[in-house]
CSV table of C-alpha atoms and ligand atoms in Angstrom, one decimal:
chain,number,residue,atom,x,y,z
A,16,MET,CA,-0.1,-0.1,0.1
A,17,CYS,CA,2.8,2.4,0.8
A,18,LEU,CA,5.0,1.5,-2.1
A,19,ALA,CA,4.2,4.8,-3.8
A,20,ILE,CA,6.5,5.4,-6.8
A,21,PRO,CA,7.6,8.5,-8.8
A,22,ALA,CA,5.4,9.3,-11.6
A,23,ARG,CA,5.7,12.0,-14.4
A,24,VAL,CA,2.7,14.4,-14.9
A,25,THR,CA,1.8,14.2,-18.8
A,26,GLN,CA,-1.5,16.2,-18.8
A,27,LEU,CA,-3.5,18.3,-16.5
A,28,SER,CA,-7.3,17.5,-16.5
A,29,ASP,CA,-10.5,19.1,-14.9
A,30,GLY,CA,-11.2,19.1,-11.2
A,31,ASP,CA,-7.7,18.6,-9.8
A,32,MET,CA,-7.1,15.6,-11.8
A,33,ALA,CA,-4.0,14.8,-14.0
A,34,VAL,CA,-2.7,12.1,-16.2
A,35,VAL,CA,0.7,10.7,-15.1
A,36,GLU,CA,2.9,8.2,-16.6
A,37,LEU,CA,3.9,5.2,-14.3
A,38,ASP,CA,6.3,2.6,-15.7
A,39,GLY,CA,5.0,3.4,-19.3
A,40,VAL,CA,1.4,3.0,-18.1
A,41,SER,CA,-0.9,6.2,-18.1
A,42,LYS,CA,-2.9,6.8,-15.0
A,43,SER,CA,-5.3,9.3,-13.7
A,44,VAL,CA,-4.5,10.7,-10.3
A,45,SER,CA,-5.7,13.6,-8.1
A,46,LEU,CA,-3.6,16.6,-7.5
A,47,ALA,CA,-6.0,17.8,-4.8
A,48,LEU,CA,-3.2,17.6,-2.1
A,49,VAL,CA,-0.4,19.4,-4.0
A,50,ASP,CA,-0.2,23.0,-5.3
A,51,GLY,CA,1.5,24.3,-8.4
A,52,VAL,CA,2.2,20.9,-10.2
A,53,GLY,CA,2.8,21.2,-13.9
A,54,VAL,CA,3.4,19.0,-16.9
A,55,GLY,CA,6.7,17.4,-16.8
A,56,ASP,CA,7.1,17.4,-13.0
A,57,TYR,CA,7.7,14.2,-11.2
A,58,VAL,CA,5.4,13.5,-8.2
A,59,ILE,CA,5.0,10.8,-5.6
A,60,VAL,CA,1.7,8.9,-6.2
A,61,HIS,CA,0.1,7.3,-3.4
A,62,THR,CA,-3.3,5.5,-3.7
A,63,GLY,CA,-4.3,7.7,-6.6
A,64,TYR,CA,-3.1,11.0,-5.2
A,65,ALA,CA,0.0,13.0,-5.7
A,66,LEU,CA,1.5,13.6,-2.2
A,67,SER,CA,4.7,15.4,-3.0
A,68,ARG,CA,6.7,16.8,-5.8
A,69,LEU,CA,10.2,15.4,-6.5
A,70,ASP,CA,12.9,18.0,-6.6
A,71,GLU,CA,15.5,17.3,-9.3
A,72,ASP,CA,18.3,19.3,-7.7
A,73,GLU,CA,17.9,17.5,-4.4
A,74,ALA,CA,17.9,14.2,-6.1
A,75,LYS,CA,21.3,15.1,-7.8
A,76,ARG,CA,22.7,16.2,-4.6
A,77,THR,CA,21.8,12.9,-3.0
A,78,LEU,CA,23.3,11.0,-5.9
A,79,GLN,CA,26.5,13.0,-5.7
A,80,LEU,CA,26.7,12.3,-2.0
A,81,PHE,CA,26.3,8.5,-2.6
A,82,ALA,CA,29.2,8.8,-5.1
A,83,ASP,CA,31.4,10.8,-2.8
A,84,MET,CA,30.8,8.3,0.1
A,85,ALA,CA,31.5,5.4,-2.2
A,86,ALA,CA,34.7,7.0,-3.4
A,87,ALA,CA,36.0,7.9,-0.1
A,88,ALA,CA,35.4,4.3,1.4
A,89,PRO,CA,38.6,2.3,1.5
B,8,MET,CA,16.3,11.6,-14.0
B,9,LYS,CA,13.8,8.9,-13.4
B,10,TYR,CA,14.1,8.9,-9.6
B,11,ILE,CA,14.2,5.0,-9.6
B,12,GLU,CA,17.1,3.2,-11.4
B,13,GLU,CA,19.6,5.9,-10.2
B,14,PHE,CA,18.9,5.0,-6.7
B,15,ARG,CA,19.4,1.2,-7.2
B,16,ASP,CA,22.8,1.4,-8.7
B,17,PRO,CA,24.7,-1.9,-7.6
B,18,ASP,CA,28.3,-0.2,-7.9
B,19,LEU,CA,27.1,2.6,-5.5
B,20,ALA,CA,25.6,0.1,-3.3
B,21,GLN,CA,28.9,-1.7,-2.9
B,22,GLY,CA,30.6,1.6,-2.3
B,23,LEU,CA,28.2,2.5,0.4
B,24,ALA,CA,28.6,-1.0,1.9
B,25,ARG,CA,32.4,-0.4,2.1
B,26,ALA,CA,31.7,3.0,3.8
B,27,ILE,CA,29.4,1.5,6.3
B,28,ARG,CA,32.0,-1.3,7.0
B,29,ALA,CA,34.7,1.2,7.5
B,30,GLU,CA,32.7,3.3,9.9
B,31,ALA,CA,30.9,0.7,12.0
B,32,ARG,CA,32.9,0.1,15.0
B,33,ALA,CA,33.8,-3.6,15.4
B,34,ASP,CA,33.3,-3.4,19.3
B,35,HIS,CA,29.8,-2.0,19.0
B,36,ALA,CA,26.5,-3.4,18.0
B,37,TYR,CA,24.1,-1.2,16.1
B,38,ARG,CA,20.4,-1.9,16.2
B,39,PHE,CA,18.3,0.3,13.9
B,40,MET,CA,14.6,0.0,13.4
B,41,GLU,CA,13.2,0.7,10.0
B,42,PHE,CA,9.7,1.9,10.9
B,43,CYS,CA,8.1,1.5,7.6
B,44,GLY,CA,7.0,-1.5,5.7
B,45,GLY,CA,8.2,0.2,2.5
B,46,HIS,CA,11.7,0.0,3.8
B,47,THR,CA,11.2,-3.5,5.1
B,48,HIS,CA,10.2,-4.4,1.6
B,49,ALA,CA,13.2,-2.7,0.1
B,50,ILE,CA,15.7,-4.2,2.5
B,51,ALA,CA,14.5,-7.8,1.7
B,52,ARG,CA,14.0,-7.2,-2.0
B,53,TYR,CA,17.5,-5.9,-2.6
B,54,GLY,CA,19.3,-8.0,0.0
B,55,VAL,CA,20.4,-4.9,1.9
B,56,THR,CA,21.1,-6.9,5.0
B,57,ASP,CA,23.6,-9.0,3.2
B,58,LEU,CA,25.7,-5.8,2.4
B,59,LEU,CA,25.8,-4.8,6.2
B,60,PRO,CA,28.4,-6.1,8.6
B,61,ALA,CA,27.0,-8.5,11.2
B,62,ASN,CA,27.1,-5.9,14.0
B,63,VAL,CA,24.7,-3.6,12.1
B,64,ARG,CA,21.3,-5.1,12.6
B,65,MET,CA,18.1,-3.9,11.1
B,66,ILE,CA,14.9,-4.5,13.1
B,67,HIS,CA,11.5,-4.4,11.4
B,68,GLY,CA,9.1,-1.8,12.6
B,69,PRO,CA,5.3,-1.7,12.8
B,70,GLY,CA,4.7,0.5,9.8
B,71,CYS,CA,2.6,-1.8,7.7
B,72,PRO,CA,-1.1,-0.6,7.7
B,73,VAL,CA,-2.8,-3.9,7.4
B,74,CYS,CA,-0.4,-5.5,9.7
B,75,VAL,CA,-1.2,-3.2,12.8
B,76,LEU,CA,-5.0,-3.4,12.3
B,77,PRO,CA,-6.2,-5.7,15.1
B,78,VAL,CA,-8.4,-8.8,14.6
B,79,GLY,CA,-11.4,-6.9,16.1
B,80,LYS,CA,-11.2,-4.2,13.3
B,81,VAL,CA,-11.3,-7.0,10.5
B,82,ASP,CA,-14.3,-8.5,12.3
B,83,GLU,CA,-16.0,-5.1,12.1
B,84,ALA,CA,-15.3,-4.7,8.4
B,85,VAL,CA,-16.8,-8.2,7.8
B,86,ALA,CA,-19.8,-7.4,9.9
B,87,LEU,CA,-20.3,-4.0,8.0
B,88,ALA,CA,-20.0,-5.8,4.7
B,89,GLY,CA,-22.8,-8.3,5.8
B,90,LEU,CA,-25.3,-5.5,6.4
B,91,ASP,CA,-28.3,-5.4,3.9
B,92,GLY,CA,-27.9,-3.2,0.9
B,93,MET,CA,-24.2,-2.5,1.8
B,94,THR,CA,-21.2,-2.2,-0.4
B,95,LEU,CA,-17.9,-2.2,1.4
B,96,CYS,CA,-14.8,-0.7,-0.5
B,97,THR,CA,-11.3,-1.0,0.9
B,98,TYR,CA,-7.6,-1.2,-0.2
B,99,ALA,CA,-6.9,-4.6,-1.8
B,100,ASP,CA,-4.5,-6.0,0.9
B,101,LEU,CA,-7.2,-5.9,3.6
B,102,LEU,CA,-9.5,-8.4,1.9
B,103,ARG,CA,-7.1,-11.3,2.8
B,104,VAL,CA,-6.3,-10.4,6.4
B,105,PRO,CA,-7.7,-13.0,8.7
B,106,GLY,CA,-10.0,-12.0,11.4
B,107,SER,CA,-11.5,-14.1,14.2
B,108,GLY,CA,-11.8,-17.8,13.2
B,109,TYR,CA,-9.9,-17.0,10.0
B,110,ASP,CA,-12.8,-15.3,8.5
B,111,SER,CA,-12.0,-12.5,6.1
B,112,LEU,CA,-13.4,-9.9,3.6
B,113,PHE,CA,-12.6,-12.2,0.9
B,114,LYS,CA,-14.7,-15.1,2.5
B,115,ALA,CA,-17.4,-12.6,3.2
B,116,ARG,CA,-17.4,-11.8,-0.6
B,117,ALA,CA,-17.6,-15.5,-1.4
B,118,ARG,CA,-20.7,-15.6,0.9
B,119,GLY,CA,-22.3,-12.9,-1.2
B,120,ALA,CA,-21.4,-9.7,0.4
B,121,ASP,CA,-20.6,-6.9,-1.9
B,122,VAL,CA,-17.0,-6.3,-1.1
B,123,ARG,CA,-14.9,-4.1,-3.6
B,124,MET,CA,-11.2,-3.6,-3.7
B,125,VAL,CA,-10.4,0.2,-4.8
B,126,TYR,CA,-7.1,1.8,-5.7
B,127,SER,CA,-8.2,5.1,-4.5
B,128,THR,CA,-10.8,6.9,-2.5
B,129,GLN,CA,-12.0,8.5,-5.7
B,130,ASP,CA,-13.0,5.0,-6.9
B,131,ALA,CA,-15.2,4.4,-3.7
B,132,LEU,CA,-16.8,7.8,-4.4
B,133,GLN,CA,-17.5,6.8,-8.0
B,134,ILE,CA,-19.2,3.5,-6.7
B,135,ALA,CA,-21.3,5.6,-4.4
B,136,ARG,CA,-22.4,8.0,-7.2
B,137,ASP,CA,-23.1,5.2,-9.6
B,138,ASN,CA,-25.2,3.2,-7.0
B,139,PRO,CA,-27.6,5.6,-5.2
B,140,ALA,CA,-29.7,2.7,-4.0
B,141,ARG,CA,-26.8,1.2,-2.0
B,142,GLN,CA,-24.9,2.3,1.1
B,143,VAL,CA,-21.3,2.5,0.2
B,144,VAL,CA,-18.9,2.5,3.0
B,145,PHE,CA,-15.0,3.0,2.5
B,146,PHE,CA,-13.1,1.1,5.2
B,147,ALA,CA,-10.3,3.4,5.7
B,148,ILE,CA,-6.9,2.2,6.9
B,149,GLY,CA,-3.4,3.4,6.9
B,150,PHE,CA,-0.9,5.9,8.2
B,151,GLU,CA,-0.5,9.7,7.4
B,152,THR,CA,0.0,8.9,3.7
B,153,THR,CA,-3.6,7.5,3.2
B,154,THR,CA,-5.3,9.9,5.6
B,155,PRO,CA,-5.4,13.0,3.3
B,156,PRO,CA,-7.0,11.1,0.4
B,157,THR,CA,-9.7,10.0,2.7
B,158,ALA,CA,-10.1,13.6,3.9
B,159,VAL,CA,-10.4,14.6,0.2
B,160,ALA,CA,-13.2,12.1,-0.4
B,161,LEU,CA,-15.1,13.2,2.7
B,162,THR,CA,-14.9,16.9,1.7
B,163,GLN,CA,-16.0,15.9,-1.8
B,164,ALA,CA,-19.0,13.7,-0.6
B,165,ARG,CA,-20.1,16.6,1.6
B,166,ALA,CA,-19.9,19.2,-1.2
B,167,GLU,CA,-21.8,16.9,-3.5
B,168,GLY,CA,-24.5,16.1,-0.7
B,169,LEU,CA,-23.9,12.3,-1.3
B,170,LYS,CA,-26.4,10.5,1.0
B,171,ASN,CA,-25.0,7.0,0.5
B,172,PHE,CA,-21.2,7.4,1.2
B,173,THR,CA,-19.6,6.8,4.5
B,174,VAL,CA,-16.1,6.2,5.9
B,175,HIS,CA,-15.3,3.8,8.6
B,176,CYS,CA,-12.0,5.5,10.0
B,177,ASN,CA,-9.1,3.5,11.2
B,178,HIS,CA,-6.3,5.9,10.4
B,179,VAL,CA,-3.4,5.7,12.6
B,180,LEU,CA,-0.4,8.0,13.6
B,181,THR,CA,3.2,7.2,13.0
B,182,PRO,CA,4.8,9.2,15.8
B,183,ALA,CA,2.4,7.5,18.4
B,184,ALA,CA,3.6,4.1,17.3
B,185,MET,CA,7.2,5.1,17.4
B,186,ARG,CA,6.7,6.3,21.1
B,187,ALA,CA,4.9,3.0,22.0
B,188,ILE,CA,7.9,1.2,20.7
B,189,LEU,CA,10.4,3.2,22.7
B,190,ASP,CA,8.0,3.1,25.8
B,191,GLY,CA,7.9,-0.8,25.3
B,192,GLY,CA,9.6,-1.5,28.6
B,193,GLN,CA,10.9,-4.9,29.6
B,194,ASP,CA,9.3,-6.8,26.8
B,195,GLY,CA,10.2,-4.2,24.2
B,196,VAL,CA,13.1,-4.0,21.9
B,197,GLU,CA,16.2,-2.1,22.3
B,198,ILE,CA,17.0,0.1,19.4
B,199,ASP,CA,19.8,2.8,18.8
B,200,GLY,CA,17.9,4.7,16.2
B,201,PHE,CA,15.2,4.9,13.5
B,202,VAL,CA,15.3,4.9,9.7
B,203,GLY,CA,12.3,7.1,9.5
B,204,PRO,CA,9.4,6.7,7.0
B,205,ALA,CA,9.5,8.2,3.4
B,206,HIS,CA,6.2,9.1,2.2
B,207,VAL,CA,4.7,9.5,5.7
B,208,SER,CA,7.4,12.1,6.2
B,209,ALA,CA,6.5,13.8,2.9
B,210,VAL,CA,3.2,14.6,4.6
B,211,ILE,CA,4.1,15.4,8.2
B,212,GLY,CA,7.5,16.7,7.6
B,213,THR,CA,10.8,16.1,9.5
B,214,LYS,CA,9.6,18.3,12.2
B,215,ALA,CA,7.3,15.6,13.5
B,216,TYR,CA,10.3,13.6,14.9
B,217,ALA,CA,11.9,16.0,17.1
B,218,PRO,CA,10.7,14.3,20.3
B,219,PHE,CA,12.5,11.1,19.4
B,220,SER,CA,15.8,12.9,19.3
B,221,ASP,CA,15.3,15.5,21.9
B,222,ASP,CA,13.3,13.6,24.5
B,223,TYR,CA,14.3,10.0,23.8
B,224,GLY,CA,17.9,10.5,22.6
B,225,LYS,CA,17.4,8.5,19.5
B,226,PRO,CA,18.8,9.4,16.1
B,227,VAL,CA,16.2,9.6,13.3
B,228,VAL,CA,17.2,9.6,9.7
B,229,ILE,CA,14.4,9.9,7.2
B,230,ALA,CA,15.0,7.8,4.1
B,231,GLY,CA,13.6,7.2,0.6
B,232,PHE,CA,12.4,3.8,-0.3
B,233,GLU,CA,15.2,2.8,-2.7
B,234,PRO,CA,17.9,0.5,-1.6
B,235,LEU,CA,20.8,3.3,-1.7
B,236,ASP,CA,18.4,5.5,0.3
B,237,VAL,CA,18.2,2.9,3.2
B,238,MET,CA,22.1,2.3,3.1
B,239,GLN,CA,22.9,6.0,3.1
B,240,ALA,CA,20.5,6.4,6.1
B,241,VAL,CA,22.2,3.5,7.9
B,242,LEU,CA,25.5,5.1,7.5
B,243,MET,CA,24.2,8.5,8.7
B,244,LEU,CA,22.8,6.6,11.8
B,245,ILE,CA,26.0,5.0,12.4
B,246,ARG,CA,27.8,8.4,12.3
B,247,GLN,CA,25.4,9.8,14.8
B,248,VAL,CA,25.8,6.8,17.2
B,249,ASN,CA,29.7,7.1,16.9
B,250,ALA,CA,29.5,10.7,17.6
B,251,GLY,CA,27.1,10.4,20.6
B,252,LYS,CA,24.6,12.5,18.7
B,253,ALA,CA,20.8,12.3,18.4
B,254,VAL,CA,19.3,14.5,15.9
B,255,VAL,CA,16.7,14.4,13.1
B,256,GLU,CA,18.4,14.0,9.7
B,257,ASN,CA,16.8,13.9,6.3
B,258,GLU,CA,18.3,11.7,3.5
B,259,TYR,CA,15.1,12.1,1.4
B,260,THR,CA,15.4,15.7,0.6
B,261,ARG,CA,14.1,15.2,-2.8
B,262,ALA,CA,10.6,14.6,-1.5
B,263,VAL,CA,10.6,15.5,2.2
B,264,SER,CA,10.9,18.9,3.7
B,265,PHE,CA,10.9,20.2,7.4
B,266,ASP,CA,7.3,21.2,7.4
B,267,GLY,CA,6.0,18.5,5.0
B,268,ASN,CA,2.7,18.9,3.1
B,269,LEU,CA,0.9,21.8,4.8
B,270,LYS,CA,-2.2,21.4,2.5
B,271,ALA,CA,-2.6,17.8,3.4
B,272,GLN,CA,-2.1,18.6,7.1
B,273,ALA,CA,-4.7,21.3,7.1
B,274,LEU,CA,-7.2,19.2,5.4
B,275,THR,CA,-6.6,16.3,7.8
B,276,ASP,CA,-7.1,18.8,10.7
B,277,THR,CA,-10.5,19.9,9.3
B,278,VAL,CA,-11.9,16.5,8.7
B,279,PHE,CA,-10.6,14.2,11.6
B,280,ARG,CA,-10.0,14.6,15.2
B,281,LEU,CA,-7.8,12.5,17.7
B,282,ARG,CA,-9.3,9.4,19.1
B,283,ASP,CA,-8.8,9.0,22.9
B,284,SER,CA,-7.3,5.6,22.3
B,285,PHE,CA,-6.9,3.0,19.5
B,286,ALA,CA,-6.1,-0.8,19.7
B,287,TRP,CA,-3.0,-1.8,17.6
B,288,ARG,CA,-2.0,-5.4,16.8
B,289,GLY,CA,1.1,-6.0,18.8
B,290,LEU,CA,1.4,-2.7,20.4
B,291,GLY,CA,-1.9,-2.8,22.3
B,292,ASP,CA,-4.1,0.3,23.3
B,293,ILE,CA,-2.2,3.6,22.6
B,294,PRO,CA,-3.7,6.9,23.7
B,295,ASP,CA,-4.0,9.6,21.0
B,296,SER,CA,-2.7,7.3,18.2
B,297,ALA,CA,-5.5,7.3,15.7
B,298,LEU,CA,-8.1,9.5,14.2
B,299,SER,CA,-11.8,9.6,14.0
B,300,ILE,CA,-14.2,11.7,11.9
B,301,HIS,CA,-15.0,15.2,13.0
B,302,ASP,CA,-18.5,16.2,14.2
B,303,ASP,CA,-18.8,18.4,11.2
B,304,PHE,CA,-18.8,15.2,9.0
B,305,ALA,CA,-20.8,13.1,11.3
B,306,ASP,CA,-23.3,12.2,8.5
B,307,PHE,CA,-20.5,10.6,6.7
B,308,ASP,CA,-19.3,8.6,9.6
B,309,ALA,CA,-20.0,4.9,9.4
B,310,GLU,CA,-19.4,4.3,13.0
B,311,ARG,CA,-22.2,6.6,13.8
B,312,ARG,CA,-24.5,5.7,10.9
B,313,PHE,CA,-24.4,1.9,11.3
B,314,ALA,CA,-24.7,0.0,14.4
B,315,ILE,CA,-22.7,-3.3,14.2
B,316,ASP,CA,-22.2,-5.7,17.0
B,317,THR,CA,-19.2,-8.1,16.9
B,318,PRO,CA,-18.3,-10.7,19.5
B,319,THR,CA,-15.0,-10.6,21.3
B,320,PRO,CA,-12.3,-10.8,18.8
B,321,ARG,CA,-10.3,-14.2,18.8
B,322,GLU,CA,-6.6,-14.0,18.0
B,323,ASN,CA,-4.8,-16.8,16.2
B,324,LYS,CA,-2.5,-17.8,19.2
B,325,ALA,CA,0.1,-19.5,17.0
B,326,CYS,CA,0.6,-16.4,15.0
B,327,ALA,CA,3.6,-14.2,16.3
B,328,CYS,CA,2.7,-11.1,14.3
B,329,GLY,CA,2.4,-9.0,17.3
B,330,ASP,CA,5.8,-9.8,18.5
B,331,VAL,CA,7.2,-9.3,14.9
B,332,LEU,CA,5.5,-5.8,14.8
B,333,ARG,CA,7.1,-4.9,18.1
B,334,GLY,CA,10.5,-6.0,16.7
B,335,VAL,CA,11.1,-8.6,19.5
B,336,LYS,CA,10.8,-11.6,17.0
B,337,THR,CA,11.7,-12.0,13.5
B,338,PRO,CA,9.4,-13.8,11.1
B,339,GLU,CA,11.5,-17.0,11.2
B,340,ASP,CA,11.1,-17.3,14.8
B,341,CYS,CA,7.4,-18.1,14.2
B,342,LYS,CA,6.7,-21.8,13.9
B,343,LEU,CA,4.1,-21.3,11.1
B,344,PHE,CA,6.4,-19.3,8.8
B,345,GLY,CA,6.8,-20.8,5.5
B,346,SER,CA,5.1,-24.1,6.6
B,347,THR,CA,1.4,-23.4,7.3
B,348,CYS,CA,1.7,-19.6,6.6
B,349,THR,CA,2.6,-18.4,3.3
B,350,PRO,CA,1.3,-15.4,1.1
B,351,ASP,CA,-1.0,-17.7,-0.6
B,352,ASN,CA,-2.6,-18.9,2.6
B,353,PRO,CA,-1.8,-16.2,5.1
B,354,MET,CA,-2.5,-17.1,8.8
B,355,GLY,CA,-1.6,-13.7,10.1
B,356,ALA,CA,-1.7,-10.0,8.9
B,357,CYS,CA,2.2,-9.8,8.4
B,358,MET,CA,2.0,-12.4,5.6
B,359,VAL,CA,-0.6,-10.5,3.6
B,360,SER,CA,0.9,-7.2,2.3
B,361,SER,CA,4.2,-7.0,0.6
B,362,GLU,CA,5.1,-4.6,3.2
B,363,GLY,CA,4.5,-7.0,5.9
B,364,ALA,CA,7.7,-8.5,7.5
B,365,CYS,CA,6.6,-12.1,7.0
B,366,ALA,CA,5.7,-11.6,3.4
B,367,ALA,CA,8.8,-9.7,2.6
B,368,HIS,CA,11.0,-12.4,4.2
B,369,TRP,CA,9.1,-15.2,2.4
B,370,THR,CA,9.0,-13.5,-1.1
B,371,TYR,CA,12.7,-12.4,-1.1
B,372,GLY,CA,14.2,-14.7,1.2
B,373,ARG,CA,16.1,-17.9,0.3
B,374,PHE,CA,13.7,-20.2,2.1
B,375,ARG,CA,12.3,-21.8,-1.0
B,376,GLU,CA,15.6,-23.3,-2.2
B,377,GLY,CA,17.2,-23.3,1.3
B,378,GLY,CA,16.5,-25.6,4.2
B,379,ARG,CA,12.9,-24.3,5.0
B,380,GLY,CA,9.7,-24.1,3.3
C,29,SF4,S1,4.6,-16.2,9.7
C,29,SF4,FE1,2.3,-16.1,9.5
C,29,SF4,S2,1.6,-16.8,11.4
C,29,SF4,FE2,3.8,-16.5,11.7
C,29,SF4,S3,3.9,-14.4,12.5
C,29,SF4,FE3,4.1,-14.2,10.3
C,29,SF4,S4,1.9,-13.9,9.7
C,29,SF4,FE4,1.8,-14.6,11.8
């Protein structure tokens, strides 16, 4: 139930709804719980609702941190 | 950036494993609880424990929504579904959870009850709109991630004046369960820190965990659900322990902020209120640990609308789920694990959902080829 995965918004629809792409499959989800999401944004979708937007800069920073840790380890 | 594959890179995983081995002190035992079933699942699926040194142990926590629902609540769902003219909607996992005498919503459906699995609260609303002659109840379960979607549905139902839609509310609160684990006393489990929830934290924010670092002196690192996220969080916890620190850190900055999702929090506050107490499987009665529906939405509250009478719930004595949820036993400690109890024929709630500790161990463990099962 909690295994929400990142999905890309491909289209905004009426009434807080949007179409997202999840693993190549299109799905209709609600944007009622997030403000300011646009086409192209990645969101965490949980039981049919976007709960949070994914921040690309933060994601890159985290990946860089992994790489630094891995490189520094003996 | 797809936010998935990048966070599963095997070379980086080996690198993080080396970093963990280098920093974990040989003379120290580290015991970290991953609160969330999502982390339990990731740890089992990607074999994260195999990459950790023996003195770094992961303990599964109670963060699996169907697992913590006590038998009595399953019985209530079955009773509700059996009422005349009733359609009961709920998330798929709940259908197979055994109640008293191994009854379940699945069996209720086989007996003729109208039980529907829904993916979203929007589906439940639509079933109500499409079937005005039936009463449609959404049996709501879950932590802070599933609560706001229930709140949206209740707000919509009221705005539309739907007369045949109600919610049976069983939403529970993560910090209350973490507190119960730490207050466990003698038969509790000793832990040195928490890998904090991913998506629950996207909703409630990292601010919600301050009591655990400040009052209990336990480090908390919020982590994403991919294997590298978990490993990085473990490394951050080891560093805190080594430094004698206890603070709340956030590994999952791409989705989680200090404040969390304020819109979802405000909506939740409008639609729900704190319950005095709620019975959890494994953790027992915990005060202020769950939500009920606010008086303003009383017409949409199934508990107030429908009287159901269920006999005293009967636990399956052989199932060790309660101890597994408290972290004092592992799935393999249960005599039924993999013999009588498998995901195809679950004897307890922890074997039902892919986030349940028993199901995750069975599905991704080596028991099939190995000595057991
Ligand atoms: S293996 Fe089955 S019976 Fe044993 S604790 Fe897990 S869910 Fe319960």
